[in-house]
mmCIF file of C-alpha atoms and ligand atoms in Angstrom:
data_model
loop_
_atom_site.group_PDB
_atom_site.id
_atom_site.type_symbol
_atom_site.label_atom_id
_atom_site.label_comp_id
_atom_site.label_asym_id
_atom_site.label_seq_id
_atom_site.Cartn_x
_atom_site.Cartn_y
_atom_site.Cartn_z
ATOM 1 C CA UNK A 1 -27.237 21.825 26.573
ATOM 2 C CA UNK A 2 -25.121 18.913 27.781
ATOM 3 C CA UNK A 3 -21.661 19.116 29.300
ATOM 4 C CA UNK A 4 -19.021 16.674 30.461
ATOM 5 C CA UNK A 5 -15.590 17.068 32.024
ATOM 6 C CA UNK A 6 -12.971 14.322 31.714
ATOM 7 C CA UNK A 7 -10.123 14.720 34.183
ATOM 8 C CA UNK A 8 -6.595 13.290 34.112
ATOM 9 C CA UNK A 9 -6.647 11.967 30.545
ATOM 10 C CA UNK A 10 -3.410 11.127 28.746
ATOM 11 C CA UNK A 11 -3.910 11.759 25.033
ATOM 12 C CA UNK A 12 -2.510 9.514 22.294
ATOM 13 C CA UNK A 13 -3.348 10.774 18.808
ATOM 14 C CA UNK A 14 -0.361 9.592 16.790
ATOM 15 C CA UNK A 15 1.401 12.971 16.676
ATOM 16 C CA UNK A 16 3.905 11.887 19.356
ATOM 17 C CA UNK A 17 5.565 8.597 20.243
ATOM 18 C CA UNK A 18 4.436 8.719 23.874
ATOM 19 C CA UNK A 19 1.240 9.761 25.689
ATOM 20 C CA UNK A 20 0.804 13.404 26.763
ATOM 21 C CA UNK A 21 0.971 14.418 30.400
ATOM 22 C CA UNK A 22 -2.509 14.231 31.961
ATOM 23 C CA UNK A 23 -4.974 16.954 30.933
ATOM 24 C CA UNK A 24 -8.632 17.775 31.493
ATOM 25 C CA UNK A 25 -11.041 17.752 28.562
ATOM 26 C CA UNK A 26 -14.211 19.870 28.594
ATOM 27 C CA UNK A 27 -17.094 18.931 26.310
ATOM 28 C CA UNK A 28 -20.212 20.958 25.594
ATOM 29 C CA UNK A 29 -23.010 20.310 23.097
ATOM 30 C CA UNK A 30 -21.121 17.643 21.214
ATOM 31 C CA UNK A 31 -17.823 19.497 20.796
ATOM 32 C CA UNK A 32 -14.576 19.779 22.710
ATOM 33 C CA UNK A 33 -14.463 23.279 24.195
ATOM 34 C CA UNK A 34 -11.285 23.268 26.279
ATOM 35 C CA UNK A 35 -8.292 20.976 26.740
ATOM 36 C CA UNK A 36 -5.687 21.758 29.403
ATOM 37 C CA UNK A 37 -4.655 21.492 33.022
ATOM 38 C CA UNK A 38 -6.908 22.580 35.895
ATOM 39 C CA UNK A 39 -9.786 23.692 33.699
ATOM 40 C CA UNK A 40 -12.512 25.661 35.470
ATOM 41 C CA UNK A 41 -15.611 24.190 33.871
ATOM 42 C CA UNK A 42 -19.008 23.709 35.448
ATOM 43 C CA UNK A 43 -20.025 20.350 33.936
ATOM 44 C CA UNK A 44 -23.185 18.287 34.421
ATOM 45 C CA UNK A 45 -20.984 15.211 34.759
ATOM 46 C CA UNK A 46 -17.304 14.764 35.694
ATOM 47 C CA UNK A 47 -15.276 11.600 35.105
ATOM 48 C CA UNK A 48 -11.803 11.155 36.605
ATOM 49 C CA UNK A 49 -9.847 8.918 34.214
ATOM 50 C CA UNK A 50 -6.873 8.703 36.612
ATOM 51 C CA UNK A 51 -4.245 8.862 33.874
ATOM 52 C CA UNK A 52 -5.894 6.442 31.443
ATOM 53 C CA UNK A 53 -5.190 6.771 27.723
ATOM 54 C CA UNK A 54 -7.658 8.730 25.611
ATOM 55 C CA UNK A 55 -7.616 8.757 21.805
ATOM 56 C CA UNK A 56 -9.645 10.699 19.244
ATOM 57 C CA UNK A 57 -12.484 8.538 17.930
ATOM 58 C CA UNK A 58 -11.003 6.266 15.258
ATOM 59 C CA UNK A 59 -11.647 6.881 11.556
ATOM 60 C CA UNK A 60 -11.745 4.139 8.918
ATOM 61 C CA UNK A 61 -11.259 5.789 5.510
ATOM 62 C CA UNK A 62 -12.417 2.804 3.428
ATOM 63 C CA UNK A 63 -15.472 0.721 4.320
ATOM 64 C CA UNK A 64 -18.585 -0.606 2.582
ATOM 65 C CA UNK A 65 -21.378 -0.552 5.138
ATOM 66 C CA UNK A 66 -23.913 -2.134 2.755
ATOM 67 C CA UNK A 67 -21.619 -5.089 1.898
ATOM 68 C CA UNK A 68 -23.522 -7.710 3.872
ATOM 69 C CA UNK A 69 -21.778 -10.514 1.938
ATOM 70 C CA UNK A 70 -18.512 -10.767 0.003
ATOM 71 C CA UNK A 71 -20.580 -11.827 -3.017
ATOM 72 C CA UNK A 72 -21.356 -8.328 -4.305
ATOM 73 C CA UNK A 73 -23.531 -9.600 -7.157
ATOM 74 C CA UNK A 74 -25.770 -11.373 -4.663
ATOM 75 C CA UNK A 75 -25.667 -8.366 -2.340
ATOM 76 C CA UNK A 76 -27.051 -6.183 -5.145
ATOM 77 C CA UNK A 77 -30.117 -8.444 -5.419
ATOM 78 C CA UNK A 78 -31.144 -8.294 -1.756
ATOM 79 C CA UNK A 79 -34.223 -6.308 -0.657
ATOM 80 C CA UNK A 80 -33.421 -2.711 0.318
ATOM 81 C CA UNK A 81 -35.155 -2.973 3.696
ATOM 82 C CA UNK A 82 -33.101 -6.017 4.676
ATOM 83 C CA UNK A 83 -29.857 -4.408 3.500
ATOM 84 C CA UNK A 84 -30.620 -1.238 5.503
ATOM 85 C CA UNK A 85 -31.240 -3.181 8.703
ATOM 86 C CA UNK A 86 -28.203 -5.416 8.226
ATOM 87 C CA UNK A 87 -26.048 -2.337 7.497
ATOM 88 C CA UNK A 88 -27.222 -0.818 10.769
ATOM 89 C CA UNK A 89 -25.992 -3.944 12.561
ATOM 90 C CA UNK A 90 -22.622 -3.812 10.748
ATOM 91 C CA UNK A 91 -22.230 -0.118 11.566
ATOM 92 C CA UNK A 92 -23.063 -0.593 15.239
ATOM 93 C CA UNK A 93 -20.240 -3.151 15.402
ATOM 94 C CA UNK A 94 -17.859 -0.633 13.776
ATOM 95 C CA UNK A 95 -18.779 1.962 16.402
ATOM 96 C CA UNK A 96 -18.213 -0.590 19.188
ATOM 97 C CA UNK A 97 -14.690 -1.144 17.768
ATOM 98 C CA UNK A 98 -14.036 2.560 18.401
ATOM 99 C CA UNK A 99 -14.650 3.814 14.848
ATOM 100 C CA UNK A 100 -16.730 6.926 15.423
ATOM 101 C CA UNK A 101 -16.424 7.961 11.743
ATOM 102 C CA UNK A 102 -16.179 5.905 8.571
ATOM 103 C CA UNK A 103 -15.833 6.932 4.939
ATOM 104 C CA UNK A 104 -17.913 4.679 2.713
ATOM 105 C CA UNK A 105 -16.372 3.942 -0.689
ATOM 106 C CA UNK A 106 -19.520 2.799 -2.415
ATOM 107 C CA UNK A 107 -23.068 1.936 -1.432
ATOM 108 C CA UNK A 108 -24.052 4.004 1.602
ATOM 109 C CA UNK A 109 -26.678 6.611 0.764
ATOM 110 C CA UNK A 110 -28.103 9.761 2.269
ATOM 111 C CA UNK A 111 -30.826 7.740 4.028
ATOM 112 C CA UNK A 112 -28.300 5.775 6.096
ATOM 113 C CA UNK A 113 -26.382 8.958 6.796
ATOM 114 C CA UNK A 114 -29.546 10.715 7.949
ATOM 115 C CA UNK A 115 -30.535 7.732 10.089
ATOM 116 C CA UNK A 116 -27.245 8.198 11.968
ATOM 117 C CA UNK A 117 -27.543 11.969 12.382
ATOM 118 C CA UNK A 118 -31.207 11.599 13.433
ATOM 119 C CA UNK A 119 -30.093 9.010 16.056
ATOM 120 C CA UNK A 120 -32.292 6.259 14.572
ATOM 121 C CA UNK A 121 -29.303 3.963 15.039
ATOM 122 C CA UNK A 122 -25.949 3.873 16.813
ATOM 123 C CA UNK A 123 -23.412 4.040 13.999
ATOM 124 C CA UNK A 124 -20.242 5.854 12.989
ATOM 125 C CA UNK A 125 -20.583 9.267 11.341
ATOM 126 C CA UNK A 126 -20.845 8.482 7.657
ATOM 127 C CA UNK A 127 -18.938 10.242 4.882
ATOM 128 C CA UNK A 128 -20.468 9.011 1.627
ATOM 129 C CA UNK A 129 -19.872 8.912 -2.144
ATOM 130 C CA UNK A 130 -23.163 7.284 -3.100
ATOM 131 C CA UNK A 131 -22.578 4.584 -5.681
ATOM 132 C CA UNK A 132 -19.082 3.992 -7.093
ATOM 133 C CA UNK A 133 -18.735 4.506 -10.849
ATOM 134 C CA UNK A 134 -17.417 1.826 -13.184
ATOM 135 C CA UNK A 135 -17.744 0.976 -16.862
ATOM 136 C CA UNK A 136 -19.577 -1.903 -18.539
ATOM 137 C CA UNK A 137 -17.763 -5.086 -17.573
ATOM 138 C CA UNK A 138 -16.114 -3.211 -14.706
ATOM 139 C CA UNK A 139 -15.709 -3.661 -11.002
ATOM 140 C CA UNK A 140 -19.337 -2.767 -10.244
ATOM 141 C CA UNK A 141 -21.020 -4.464 -13.204
ATOM 142 C CA UNK A 142 -22.890 -7.255 -11.425
ATOM 143 C CA UNK A 143 -24.584 -8.748 -14.492
ATOM 144 C CA UNK A 144 -21.969 -11.341 -15.345
ATOM 145 C CA UNK A 145 -21.282 -12.118 -19.000
ATOM 146 C CA UNK A 146 -24.927 -12.519 -20.001
ATOM 147 C CA UNK A 147 -26.255 -8.955 -19.927
ATOM 148 C CA UNK A 148 -29.700 -10.139 -19.010
ATOM 149 C CA UNK A 149 -30.967 -6.790 -17.751
ATOM 150 C CA UNK A 150 -30.436 -3.057 -18.066
ATOM 151 C CA UNK A 151 -28.034 -1.479 -15.578
ATOM 152 C CA UNK A 152 -30.761 0.964 -14.478
ATOM 153 C CA UNK A 153 -32.178 -1.973 -12.462
ATOM 154 C CA UNK A 154 -29.412 -1.421 -9.885
ATOM 155 C CA UNK A 155 -30.004 2.318 -9.496
ATOM 156 C CA UNK A 156 -32.592 1.781 -6.767
ATOM 157 C CA UNK A 157 -30.879 -1.188 -5.096
ATOM 158 C CA UNK A 158 -29.267 -0.258 -1.772
ATOM 159 C CA UNK A 159 -27.178 -3.446 -1.947
ATOM 160 C CA UNK A 160 -25.508 -2.323 -5.199
ATOM 161 C CA UNK A 161 -22.147 -0.851 -4.271
ATOM 162 C CA UNK A 162 -21.760 0.868 -7.627
ATOM 163 C CA UNK A 163 -23.288 1.756 -10.955
ATOM 164 C CA UNK A 164 -22.290 1.399 -14.573
ATOM 165 C CA UNK A 165 -21.755 4.367 -16.907
ATOM 166 C CA UNK A 166 -19.978 4.548 -20.278
ATOM 167 C CA UNK A 167 -18.906 7.579 -22.268
ATOM 168 C CA UNK A 168 -18.205 11.166 -21.287
ATOM 169 C CA UNK A 169 -21.851 12.316 -21.201
ATOM 170 C CA UNK A 170 -22.986 9.318 -19.146
ATOM 171 C CA UNK A 171 -20.181 9.594 -16.584
ATOM 172 C CA UNK A 172 -20.903 13.309 -16.184
ATOM 173 C CA UNK A 173 -24.572 12.581 -15.560
ATOM 174 C CA UNK A 174 -23.730 9.777 -13.121
ATOM 175 C CA UNK A 175 -21.347 11.993 -11.134
ATOM 176 C CA UNK A 176 -23.928 14.789 -11.040
ATOM 177 C CA UNK A 177 -26.647 12.394 -9.879
ATOM 178 C CA UNK A 178 -24.485 11.072 -7.047
ATOM 179 C CA UNK A 179 -23.563 14.607 -5.959
ATOM 180 C CA UNK A 180 -27.227 15.630 -6.103
ATOM 181 C CA UNK A 181 -27.992 12.594 -3.944
ATOM 182 C CA UNK A 182 -25.617 13.770 -1.216
ATOM 183 C CA UNK A 183 -22.264 12.309 -2.289
ATOM 184 C CA UNK A 184 -19.466 14.193 -0.516
ATOM 185 C CA UNK A 185 -16.879 12.951 -3.024
ATOM 186 C CA UNK A 186 -16.899 10.699 -6.102
ATOM 187 C CA UNK A 187 -15.475 7.175 -6.237
ATOM 188 C CA UNK A 188 -14.358 5.714 -9.548
ATOM 189 C CA UNK A 189 -13.070 2.266 -10.344
ATOM 190 C CA UNK A 190 -10.001 3.498 -12.224
ATOM 191 C CA UNK A 191 -8.301 0.086 -12.470
ATOM 192 C CA UNK A 192 -9.441 -3.516 -12.637
ATOM 193 C CA UNK A 193 -9.896 -5.622 -9.518
ATOM 194 C CA UNK A 194 -8.168 -8.569 -7.890
ATOM 195 C CA UNK A 195 -11.130 -10.885 -8.281
ATOM 196 C CA UNK A 196 -13.050 -9.278 -11.170
ATOM 197 C CA UNK A 197 -13.336 -11.798 -14.006
ATOM 198 C CA UNK A 198 -13.608 -9.278 -16.850
ATOM 199 C CA UNK A 199 -11.260 -6.497 -15.702
ATOM 200 C CA UNK A 200 -8.146 -7.779 -13.921
ATOM 201 C CA UNK A 201 -5.655 -5.497 -12.167
ATOM 202 C CA UNK A 202 -3.783 -3.239 -14.576
ATOM 203 C CA UNK A 203 -6.666 -2.794 -17.038
ATOM 204 C CA UNK A 204 -7.118 0.859 -17.960
ATOM 205 C CA UNK A 205 -10.863 0.631 -17.656
ATOM 206 C CA UNK A 206 -12.221 4.187 -18.014
ATOM 207 C CA UNK A 207 -10.830 6.342 -20.814
ATOM 208 C CA UNK A 208 -8.751 9.436 -20.020
ATOM 209 C CA UNK A 209 -11.618 11.610 -21.301
ATOM 210 C CA UNK A 210 -14.078 9.868 -18.985
ATOM 211 C CA UNK A 211 -11.812 10.253 -15.948
ATOM 212 C CA UNK A 212 -11.170 13.924 -16.706
ATOM 213 C CA UNK A 213 -14.909 14.550 -17.105
ATOM 214 C CA UNK A 214 -15.652 12.977 -13.710
ATOM 215 C CA UNK A 215 -12.886 15.031 -12.062
ATOM 216 C CA UNK A 216 -14.208 18.223 -13.674
ATOM 217 C CA UNK A 217 -17.719 17.612 -12.288
ATOM 218 C CA UNK A 218 -16.464 16.750 -8.784
ATOM 219 C CA UNK A 219 -14.183 19.803 -8.663
ATOM 220 C CA UNK A 220 -17.036 21.972 -9.879
ATOM 221 C CA UNK A 221 -19.008 20.786 -6.857
ATOM 222 C CA UNK A 222 -16.067 21.721 -4.622
ATOM 223 C CA UNK A 223 -14.955 18.180 -3.942
ATOM 224 C CA UNK A 224 -12.601 15.457 -5.182
ATOM 225 C CA UNK A 225 -12.423 12.063 -6.849
ATOM 226 C CA UNK A 226 -11.085 8.944 -5.207
ATOM 227 C CA UNK A 227 -9.937 6.065 -7.382
ATOM 228 C CA UNK A 228 -9.845 2.302 -6.824
ATOM 229 C CA UNK A 229 -6.295 1.695 -8.050
ATOM 230 C CA UNK A 230 -3.558 -0.928 -7.789
ATOM 231 C CA UNK A 231 -1.264 -0.782 -10.784
ATOM 232 C CA UNK A 232 1.327 1.994 -11.132
ATOM 233 C CA UNK A 233 0.440 2.783 -14.766
ATOM 234 C CA UNK A 234 -3.217 3.176 -13.797
ATOM 235 C CA UNK A 235 -2.250 5.310 -10.773
ATOM 236 C CA UNK A 236 -0.071 7.663 -12.845
ATOM 237 C CA UNK A 237 -2.860 8.038 -15.400
ATOM 238 C CA UNK A 238 -5.399 8.737 -12.648
ATOM 239 C CA UNK A 239 -3.141 11.373 -11.058
ATOM 240 C CA UNK A 240 -2.643 12.994 -14.475
ATOM 241 C CA UNK A 241 -6.454 13.188 -14.769
ATOM 242 C CA UNK A 242 -6.707 14.951 -11.384
ATOM 243 C CA UNK A 243 -7.748 12.089 -9.087
ATOM 244 C CA UNK A 244 -6.703 13.120 -5.568
ATOM 245 C CA UNK A 245 -7.089 9.995 -3.452
ATOM 246 C CA UNK A 246 -5.721 6.525 -4.228
ATOM 247 C CA UNK A 247 -7.543 3.542 -2.697
ATOM 248 C CA UNK A 248 -5.460 0.349 -2.180
ATOM 249 C CA UNK A 249 -2.371 1.507 -4.156
ATOM 250 C CA UNK A 250 -0.636 -1.857 -3.628
ATOM 251 C CA UNK A 251 1.563 -1.614 -6.736
ATOM 252 C CA UNK A 252 2.418 2.111 -6.612
ATOM 253 C CA UNK A 253 5.915 2.782 -7.999
ATOM 254 C CA UNK A 254 8.830 4.548 -6.305
ATOM 255 C CA UNK A 255 8.604 7.624 -8.542
ATOM 256 C CA UNK A 256 4.851 7.840 -8.010
ATOM 257 C CA UNK A 257 5.344 7.704 -4.237
ATOM 258 C CA UNK A 258 7.731 10.684 -4.551
ATOM 259 C CA UNK A 259 5.198 12.505 -6.725
ATOM 260 C CA UNK A 260 2.329 11.910 -4.280
ATOM 261 C CA UNK A 261 4.483 13.055 -1.351
ATOM 262 C CA UNK A 262 5.331 16.227 -3.304
ATOM 263 C CA UNK A 263 1.865 16.990 -4.715
ATOM 264 C CA UNK A 264 -0.115 16.062 -1.604
ATOM 265 C CA UNK A 265 -2.608 13.445 -2.792
ATOM 266 C CA UNK A 266 -3.654 10.803 -0.231
ATOM 267 C CA UNK A 267 -3.356 7.012 -0.267
ATOM 268 C CA UNK A 268 -5.623 4.610 1.622
ATOM 269 C CA UNK A 269 -4.089 1.120 1.750
ATOM 270 C CA UNK A 270 -6.419 -1.713 2.754
ATOM 271 C CA UNK A 271 -3.947 -4.457 3.659
ATOM 272 C CA UNK A 272 -6.176 -6.366 6.057
ATOM 273 C CA UNK A 273 -8.522 -7.299 3.234
ATOM 274 C CA UNK A 274 -5.731 -9.040 1.288
ATOM 275 C CA UNK A 275 -4.467 -10.588 4.486
ATOM 276 C CA UNK A 276 -7.900 -12.103 5.175
ATOM 277 C CA UNK A 277 -8.476 -13.102 1.547
ATOM 278 C CA UNK A 278 -5.034 -14.734 1.308
ATOM 279 C CA UNK A 279 -5.665 -16.662 4.528
ATOM 280 C CA UNK A 280 -9.357 -17.496 4.225
ATOM 281 C CA UNK A 281 -10.371 -16.498 0.672
ATOM 282 C CA UNK A 282 -10.785 -20.136 -0.334
ATOM 283 C CA UNK A 283 -13.467 -20.485 2.361
ATOM 284 C CA UNK A 284 -15.357 -17.609 0.722
ATOM 285 C CA UNK A 285 -15.310 -19.399 -2.609
ATOM 286 C CA UNK A 286 -12.334 -17.677 -4.229
ATOM 287 C CA UNK A 287 -10.587 -19.870 -6.820
ATOM 288 C CA UNK A 288 -7.017 -21.036 -6.113
ATOM 289 C CA UNK A 289 -5.430 -18.736 -8.768
ATOM 290 C CA UNK A 290 -7.140 -15.702 -7.213
ATOM 291 C CA UNK A 291 -5.879 -16.637 -3.742
ATOM 292 C CA UNK A 292 -2.318 -16.826 -5.107
ATOM 293 C CA UNK A 293 -2.731 -13.489 -6.917
ATOM 294 C CA UNK A 294 -4.029 -11.894 -3.729
ATOM 295 C CA UNK A 295 -1.002 -13.132 -1.770
ATOM 296 C CA UNK A 296 1.280 -11.281 -4.248
ATOM 297 C CA UNK A 297 -0.735 -8.054 -3.967
ATOM 298 C CA UNK A 298 -0.710 -8.406 -0.174
ATOM 299 C CA UNK A 299 3.094 -8.618 0.040
ATOM 300 C CA UNK A 300 3.539 -5.694 -2.359
ATOM 301 C CA UNK A 301 1.063 -3.557 -0.414
ATOM 302 C CA UNK A 302 2.932 -3.963 2.860
ATOM 303 C CA UNK A 303 6.299 -3.286 1.263
ATOM 304 C CA UNK A 304 4.878 -0.149 -0.436
ATOM 305 C CA UNK A 305 3.435 0.998 2.914
ATOM 306 C CA UNK A 306 6.966 1.252 4.298
ATOM 307 C CA UNK A 307 8.116 3.283 1.261
ATOM 308 C CA UNK A 308 5.151 5.653 1.560
ATOM 309 C CA UNK A 309 5.790 6.120 5.273
ATOM 310 C CA UNK A 310 9.445 6.932 4.614
ATOM 311 C CA UNK A 311 8.514 9.411 1.882
ATOM 312 C CA UNK A 312 6.005 11.234 4.111
ATOM 313 C CA UNK A 313 2.867 10.434 2.079
ATOM 314 C CA UNK A 314 -0.484 11.122 3.807
ATOM 315 C CA UNK A 315 -1.744 7.592 4.419
ATOM 316 C CA UNK A 316 -5.261 6.890 5.706
ATOM 317 C CA UNK A 317 -6.465 3.842 7.620
ATOM 318 C CA UNK A 318 -8.550 1.523 5.439
ATOM 319 C CA UNK A 319 -10.086 -1.901 5.880
ATOM 320 C CA UNK A 320 -12.404 -2.513 2.881
ATOM 321 C CA UNK A 321 -13.731 -5.756 4.384
ATOM 322 C CA UNK A 322 -16.884 -7.311 2.979
ATOM 323 C CA UNK A 323 -19.612 -9.333 4.696
ATOM 324 C CA UNK A 324 -18.405 -11.889 7.209
ATOM 325 C CA UNK A 325 -14.849 -10.537 7.154
ATOM 326 C CA UNK A 326 -15.868 -7.169 8.674
ATOM 327 C CA UNK A 327 -15.099 -8.182 12.296
ATOM 328 C CA UNK A 328 -11.390 -8.010 11.301
ATOM 329 C CA UNK A 329 -11.699 -4.232 10.713
ATOM 330 C CA UNK A 330 -9.239 -3.360 13.509
ATOM 331 C CA UNK A 331 -6.706 -5.946 12.334
ATOM 332 C CA UNK A 332 -5.175 -3.314 10.049
ATOM 333 C CA UNK A 333 -3.621 -1.689 13.167
ATOM 334 C CA UNK A 334 -1.320 -4.551 14.270
ATOM 335 C CA UNK A 335 -0.751 -5.599 10.632
ATOM 336 C CA UNK A 336 0.654 -2.145 9.748
ATOM 337 C CA UNK A 337 2.407 -2.013 13.104
ATOM 338 C CA UNK A 338 4.660 -4.880 12.021
ATOM 339 C CA UNK A 339 6.080 -2.627 9.265
ATOM 340 C CA UNK A 340 5.885 1.012 10.408
ATOM 341 C CA UNK A 341 5.979 2.738 13.833
ATOM 342 C CA UNK A 342 2.852 2.611 16.007
ATOM 343 C CA UNK A 343 2.463 6.406 16.120
ATOM 344 C CA UNK A 344 2.279 6.512 12.309
ATOM 345 C CA UNK A 345 -0.292 3.705 12.313
ATOM 346 C CA UNK A 346 -2.432 5.575 14.838
ATOM 347 C CA UNK A 347 -2.071 8.862 12.943
ATOM 348 C CA UNK A 348 -3.552 7.176 9.859
ATOM 349 C CA UNK A 349 -6.815 6.670 11.797
ATOM 350 C CA UNK A 350 -6.831 10.113 13.464
ATOM 351 C CA UNK A 351 -5.266 13.332 12.124
ATOM 352 C CA UNK A 352 -4.184 11.920 8.764
ATOM 353 C CA UNK A 353 -7.579 10.266 8.281
ATOM 354 C CA UNK A 354 -9.234 13.637 8.902
ATOM 355 C CA UNK A 355 -7.012 15.029 6.154
ATOM 356 C CA UNK A 356 -8.157 12.254 3.782
ATOM 357 C CA UNK A 357 -11.780 13.180 4.629
ATOM 358 C CA UNK A 358 -11.007 16.905 4.286
ATOM 359 C CA UNK A 359 -12.316 17.421 7.808
ATOM 360 C CA UNK A 360 -9.108 18.535 9.533
ATOM 361 C CA UNK A 361 -9.802 20.179 12.867
ATOM 362 C CA UNK A 362 -13.329 18.704 12.914
ATOM 363 C CA UNK A 363 -12.366 15.062 13.463
ATOM 364 C CA UNK A 364 -9.349 12.993 14.492
ATOM 365 C CA UNK A 365 -8.172 15.409 17.187
ATOM 366 C CA UNK A 366 -8.971 16.195 20.795
ATOM 367 C CA UNK A 367 -8.929 19.973 20.499
ATOM 368 C CA UNK A 368 -11.399 22.841 20.967
ATOM 369 C CA UNK A 369 -13.919 23.049 18.135
ATOM 370 C CA UNK A 370 -13.693 19.399 17.036
ATOM 371 C CA UNK A 371 -16.525 16.882 17.404
ATOM 372 C CA UNK A 372 -16.289 15.289 20.852
ATOM 373 C CA UNK A 373 -15.516 11.785 19.563
ATOM 374 C CA UNK A 374 -13.068 9.834 21.714
ATOM 375 C CA UNK A 375 -12.207 6.442 23.113
ATOM 376 C CA UNK A 376 -10.592 5.467 26.395
ATOM 377 C CA UNK A 377 -8.091 2.602 26.056
ATOM 378 C CA UNK A 378 -6.979 0.241 28.812
ATOM 379 C CA UNK A 379 -3.213 0.434 28.263
ATOM 380 C CA UNK A 380 -0.949 2.231 25.813
ATOM 381 C CA UNK A 381 -1.661 1.461 22.136
ATOM 382 C CA UNK A 382 1.728 2.981 21.194
ATOM 383 C CA UNK A 383 3.239 -0.050 22.910
ATOM 384 C CA UNK A 384 0.598 -2.570 21.845
ATOM 385 C CA UNK A 385 -1.653 -1.916 18.847
ATOM 386 C CA UNK A 386 -3.568 -5.100 19.658
ATOM 387 C CA UNK A 387 -5.321 -3.041 22.344
ATOM 388 C CA UNK A 388 -7.341 -1.556 19.474
ATOM 389 C CA UNK A 389 -8.552 -4.997 18.316
ATOM 390 C CA UNK A 390 -10.922 -7.604 19.821
ATOM 391 C CA UNK A 391 -14.147 -5.717 19.021
ATOM 392 C CA UNK A 392 -13.409 -2.853 21.431
ATOM 393 C CA UNK A 393 -12.792 -5.135 24.423
ATOM 394 C CA UNK A 394 -10.064 -2.764 25.687
ATOM 395 C CA UNK A 395 -12.168 0.387 25.249
ATOM 396 C CA UNK A 396 -14.195 1.062 28.398
ATOM 397 C CA UNK A 397 -15.569 4.344 27.043
ATOM 398 C CA UNK A 398 -16.601 5.337 23.512
ATOM 399 C CA UNK A 399 -17.914 8.884 23.107
ATOM 400 C CA UNK A 400 -19.457 10.192 19.924
ATOM 401 C CA UNK A 401 -20.478 13.839 19.838
ATOM 402 C CA UNK A 402 -20.037 13.899 23.597
ATOM 403 C CA UNK A 403 -22.552 11.059 24.064
ATOM 404 C CA UNK A 404 -21.412 7.768 25.639
ATOM 405 C CA UNK A 405 -22.080 4.979 23.125
ATOM 406 C CA UNK A 406 -20.285 2.543 25.394
ATOM 407 C CA UNK A 407 -19.497 2.988 29.063
ATOM 408 C CA UNK A 408 -18.150 0.114 31.111
ATOM 409 C CA UNK A 409 -19.399 -0.350 34.642
ATOM 410 C CA UNK A 410 -17.054 1.130 37.215
ATOM 411 C CA UNK A 411 -15.751 3.900 34.989
HETATM 412 ZN ZN1 ZN B 501 -11.452 -1.160 -4.540
HETATM 413 ZN ZN1 ZN B 502 -13.686 -0.911 -1.415
#
């Protein structure tokens, strides 16, 4: 049994536009047990934070921990052992940025998840979907135009972010296999991609019957389907098929925003990825036309973010960065902060993120019963979201399950 008492902590969780008055936070066996003033709690260790800001551990709702390079075709060819070790390094860096939980949108498997829970590595808690589903020629078909091998080759490759399945029977089997393998939700590529050569944005890539079949299987397992989506027509179709979480959503229409606000689906924008690709995509080998296309999607995404905020849509924090761009993971905070209020930005990585993950009350809050994941921040992020950037430089303490994963000297 381990116990810790934090005294004089001012909580910022995005539900208010200023920090709380100082409180004490009692932690026992990995969970918060009491939060209040003058707590009587006999702890093994007591830390007086002297009014410093404390936030729930941050949650990134859209990452790819196995994306060691932005070239996903190459990534899918790499040896599993190398990918696993490199992923561990990428995940450690996420944790050191204050992300104590991440939702992986394609690639992470039960082995990586178990390695985290068994403490084989320091990494965020992982919420996984196994491999993302796409169709032949789709967003996760890495074979190029030549079809030189069977798609089953990728089934055992940890570096393959997704898998290919065509037809109602095959998509059902694929969804069932992922759920059997520990997927906590199902990810489908329900639209084309910005840089995919054979399925550009706006392509209705899976049939309605295929999408409905995937949703039926996921719901039968008590979970939901999340869709990679940009274009409004594709989003409307996906919602009609029962998809409950929209990834990216850059081109979502006004009426669809109203519908999502009314019906309660979630949206996870990933603006930082387009920001990085628009600025440095050429360095990563993206052709000029793609860079221009990405700039358009980037502008639309930020403008849509404002509309979704105004309509009261549940918006999760997402980064979606691949390979060498991953160190910009926290850049989504100040980027969003230029368009919507800081408390809303923070909420997207705390309470609203927990809603996206369907783990409300378990994560994203500093309240009795929740996992004791928190960060201490030097300064008030409601006034300066940049405090959450720079690889955790302004976070002297990072706790995950009540265990200090980072503790600066002198704290
Ligand atoms: Zn996507
Ligand atoms: Zn993604």
